């Protein structure tokens, strides 16, 4: 083919050749000079031809955001961060309980926490981070559902993660949600997991078993693998309650009878209060089986003791009807949730504290509704109930001390405590009532101050016993505060309101609220005073959060 024939546009090729058919194609015969090495299109930020910008003599090469500046000198810099190998800025005593060691580190910034001296259970390739976090959340769920305080739950979760080598962890506990985040380093993505607590149950035997598991995980001499920890956790979940249902009903009746003796009741009042409390407990179980919320369960459970008291008043029987109703209220007052709520507020967990106190308020309103309905109809049909009977209480020291110990013992059974702890909490409850009676009845000190001091001793001895047995303090403190609960003040406030004496009733209910706060604050203060004598850090004290002071 000749050169002239080759230049002819062929019909088929011309149809699909972009150089010929495109409107941007250069016409034939037109030569456009091209500059070697220069792009045809340039940015508006390109430096014009002939203009040269002088470069600084010490220009730094381009690097990442985490590159060290050229002016940085490791010798002249201040010690502000903990290296990856770990610099123990705070030397923790190994003999201190794990609760206090973990609580101390939780109150430090992440950069100041000492790194683990030795990763105990780190397998080849490092620990399985998602499984460790899942185990941590499951342990925290059991503790929170069992009524443990938010700070102690966070300390336990941090202890589990740290025992498997995950030291850069941040647990977060609210009333119904648990979450934990682990970030291996500043340049790696964090791993976060969460778990929701939907059901709550009072079983201090299970709570003690979880504490033993965490204690074994934090012990450097024991080696618990992830599979072994999961197996023990599954056994804890499958364990049945130590006391059957009939024993709980009987314990509730004996608790109500012992409480009625504390406020001046005799043998007839003891039996009547016990029968009323057992009837209320069976009705509450029936409502629970029907799926009714706890609010209505408390409302129904409060009616039988109040009805028996009103029946005595209508029959003109020479007994203290007020003591019968007061004893029935003692078995229903949510002392455990109240102490946990105030403790969370005092330690800075305000969201969890508000939720717990709101739960206590709902339970209390349910009790108020049940008692008020019965008292209102009792007053309308001619029942003569005297609110001034609250001022007449026979002082029987030995009988009242025995009743307080029986109350604490039965309260411990209701909380499903281990049998080995029942004796200790019974003695602690007897000491609490002895101190209260000596201050209030003998020394004539106000009931609020007497209650606070007695509750402080309960918290102090509870912490001592828990450290001696390396367990939670709740089984040694919750049941012991039972004799101090404001059952009589609550009843007489409700009675005054049922008799249209609203002002007098509100004053009595405010007194009951003051006694309840005194119990909770006293228990927490006693625990904190005991911790002051524990050498946790190098300075002999643990760091607390800095609070604002008016600004």
XYZ file of C-alpha atoms in Angstrom, residues 83-288:
206
model
C 7.031 4.495 78.345
C 5.739 1.293 76.818
C 7.875 -0.779 79.183
C 6.263 0.917 82.173
C 7.663 3.263 84.800
C 6.071 2.607 88.200
C 5.257 6.143 89.234
C 3.164 4.696 92.069
C 4.464 1.573 93.760
C 1.506 -0.552 94.817
C 1.924 -2.914 97.727
C 1.347 -6.481 96.567
C -0.144 -7.601 99.865
C -2.993 -5.083 99.653
C -6.389 -6.454 98.557
C -6.990 -6.386 94.831
C -10.078 -4.176 95.290
C -7.978 -1.320 96.689
C -5.114 -1.768 94.223
C -7.441 -1.707 91.235
C -9.446 1.197 92.654
C -6.219 3.175 93.087
C -5.200 2.640 89.470
C -8.679 3.447 88.171
C -8.396 6.874 89.790
C -5.135 7.577 87.933
C -4.853 8.895 84.377
C -4.106 6.169 81.845
C -0.619 7.526 81.145
C 0.343 7.369 84.830
C -0.760 3.825 85.561
C 2.117 1.419 86.196
C 2.387 -1.309 83.588
C 1.971 -4.926 84.694
C 5.217 -6.388 85.954
C 4.517 -9.691 84.278
C 1.760 -10.826 81.968
C 0.598 -13.973 83.714
C -1.599 -15.690 81.156
C -0.446 -14.243 77.883
C -0.335 -17.028 75.348
C 1.595 -17.184 72.122
C 0.615 -14.244 69.950
C -0.833 -12.244 72.846
C -4.123 -12.512 74.705
C -7.385 -12.914 72.826
C -8.638 -9.387 73.373
C -12.323 -9.911 72.405
C -12.624 -12.980 74.637
C -10.948 -11.240 77.568
C -13.317 -8.297 77.207
C -16.315 -10.647 76.984
C -15.235 -12.458 80.163
C -14.751 -9.128 81.889
C -18.245 -7.937 80.948
C -19.865 -11.176 82.114
C -18.153 -10.921 85.508
C -19.152 -7.269 85.812
C -22.750 -8.160 84.916
C -23.009 -10.652 87.788
C -21.535 -8.165 90.249
C -23.786 -5.290 89.189
C -26.908 -7.476 89.115
C -26.052 -8.702 92.613
C -26.116 -5.175 94.035
C -22.402 -4.336 94.115
C -21.421 -0.674 93.937
C -20.366 0.813 90.603
C -16.821 1.575 91.755
C -16.261 -1.984 92.982
C -17.635 -3.347 89.701
C -15.207 -1.193 87.719
C -12.340 -2.296 89.962
C -13.202 -5.961 89.366
C -13.449 -5.457 85.597
C -10.114 -3.646 85.517
C -8.526 -6.429 87.600
C -9.686 -9.110 85.147
C -8.334 -7.234 82.123
C -5.045 -6.453 83.844
C -4.541 -10.060 84.900
C -4.541 -11.051 81.211
C -2.126 -8.293 80.186
C -4.622 -5.669 78.957
C -3.473 -2.721 81.044
C -4.778 0.123 78.836
C -8.439 -0.551 79.588
C -11.231 1.811 80.577
C -14.331 0.191 82.123
C -17.546 2.173 82.408
C -20.510 1.165 84.583
C -24.010 2.610 84.648
C -27.199 1.225 86.139
C -28.093 -1.022 83.189
C -25.095 -0.828 80.821
C -21.534 -2.109 81.107
C -18.876 -1.163 78.585
C -15.116 -1.521 78.351
C -12.575 -0.209 75.872
C -9.029 -1.433 75.269
C -6.495 0.569 73.227
C -3.136 -1.210 72.817
C -1.252 1.998 71.975
C -1.825 5.583 70.905
C -1.638 4.721 67.194
C -3.847 1.610 67.219
C -7.614 1.451 67.044
C -9.418 0.712 70.320
C -11.554 -2.384 70.834
C -14.838 -1.681 72.632
C -17.476 -4.073 73.934
C -20.658 -3.575 75.965
C -23.288 -5.622 77.765
C -26.742 -4.775 79.118
C -27.935 -5.847 82.570
C -31.611 -6.726 82.175
C -32.320 -8.880 85.239
C -31.301 -8.314 88.842
C -31.358 -10.900 91.566
C -30.267 -10.892 95.192
C -27.889 -13.807 95.719
C -24.859 -13.000 97.837
C -23.608 -16.591 97.535
C -23.142 -16.053 93.813
C -21.581 -12.658 94.536
C -19.016 -14.251 96.862
C -18.176 -16.893 94.237
C -17.510 -14.177 91.643
C -15.207 -12.394 94.091
C -13.256 -15.621 94.638
C -12.871 -15.998 90.880
C -11.548 -12.453 90.505
C -9.212 -13.010 93.450
C -7.774 -16.118 91.776
C -7.352 -14.240 88.494
C -5.378 -11.458 90.173
C -3.208 -13.809 92.215
C 0.237 -14.059 90.526
C 0.780 -17.551 91.944
C -2.322 -19.051 90.342
C -2.680 -19.513 86.590
C -6.284 -19.482 85.413
C -6.715 -19.769 81.655
C -9.571 -18.214 79.737
C -11.252 -21.597 79.311
C -10.982 -22.330 83.024
C -12.358 -18.874 83.889
C -15.307 -19.393 81.526
C -15.970 -22.827 83.050
C -16.000 -21.453 86.601
C -18.217 -18.568 85.534
C -20.707 -21.001 83.971
C -20.777 -23.014 87.208
C -21.473 -19.837 89.185
C -24.405 -19.028 86.917
C -25.826 -22.559 87.198
C -25.556 -22.730 90.988
C -28.897 -22.906 92.743
C -29.828 -20.651 95.629
C -28.693 -21.995 99.006
C -32.141 -21.598 100.607
C -35.473 -22.886 99.225
C -38.573 -20.776 98.761
C -40.297 -21.922 101.969
C -37.195 -20.958 103.978
C -37.295 -17.459 102.479
C -40.969 -17.078 103.384
C -40.299 -18.245 106.944
C -37.310 -15.902 107.202
C -39.482 -12.985 106.094
C -42.018 -13.776 108.772
C -39.386 -14.063 111.525
C -37.824 -10.794 110.344
C -41.152 -8.999 110.678
C -41.750 -10.503 114.100
C -38.296 -9.495 115.347
C -38.808 -5.968 114.026
C -42.121 -5.697 115.878
C -40.357 -6.625 119.120
C -37.810 -3.848 118.541
C -40.614 -1.263 118.625
C -42.279 -2.622 121.755
C -44.317 -5.621 120.628
C -44.995 -8.730 122.688
C -45.479 -12.391 121.736
C -48.926 -11.856 120.178
C -47.592 -8.964 118.114
C -44.620 -11.128 117.079
C -46.892 -13.884 115.751
C -49.280 -11.435 114.046
C -46.476 -9.563 112.295
C -44.893 -12.836 111.178
C -48.177 -14.132 109.749
C -48.835 -10.839 107.935
C -45.349 -10.764 106.412
C -45.600 -14.374 105.224
C -48.992 -13.713 103.629
C -47.569 -10.653 101.901
C -44.581 -12.658 100.663
C -46.817 -15.361 99.161
C -48.969 -12.738 97.449
C -45.846 -11.085 96.044
C -44.647 -14.445 94.690
C -48.047 -14.943 93.074
C -47.835 -11.527 91.401
C -44.289 -12.252 90.252
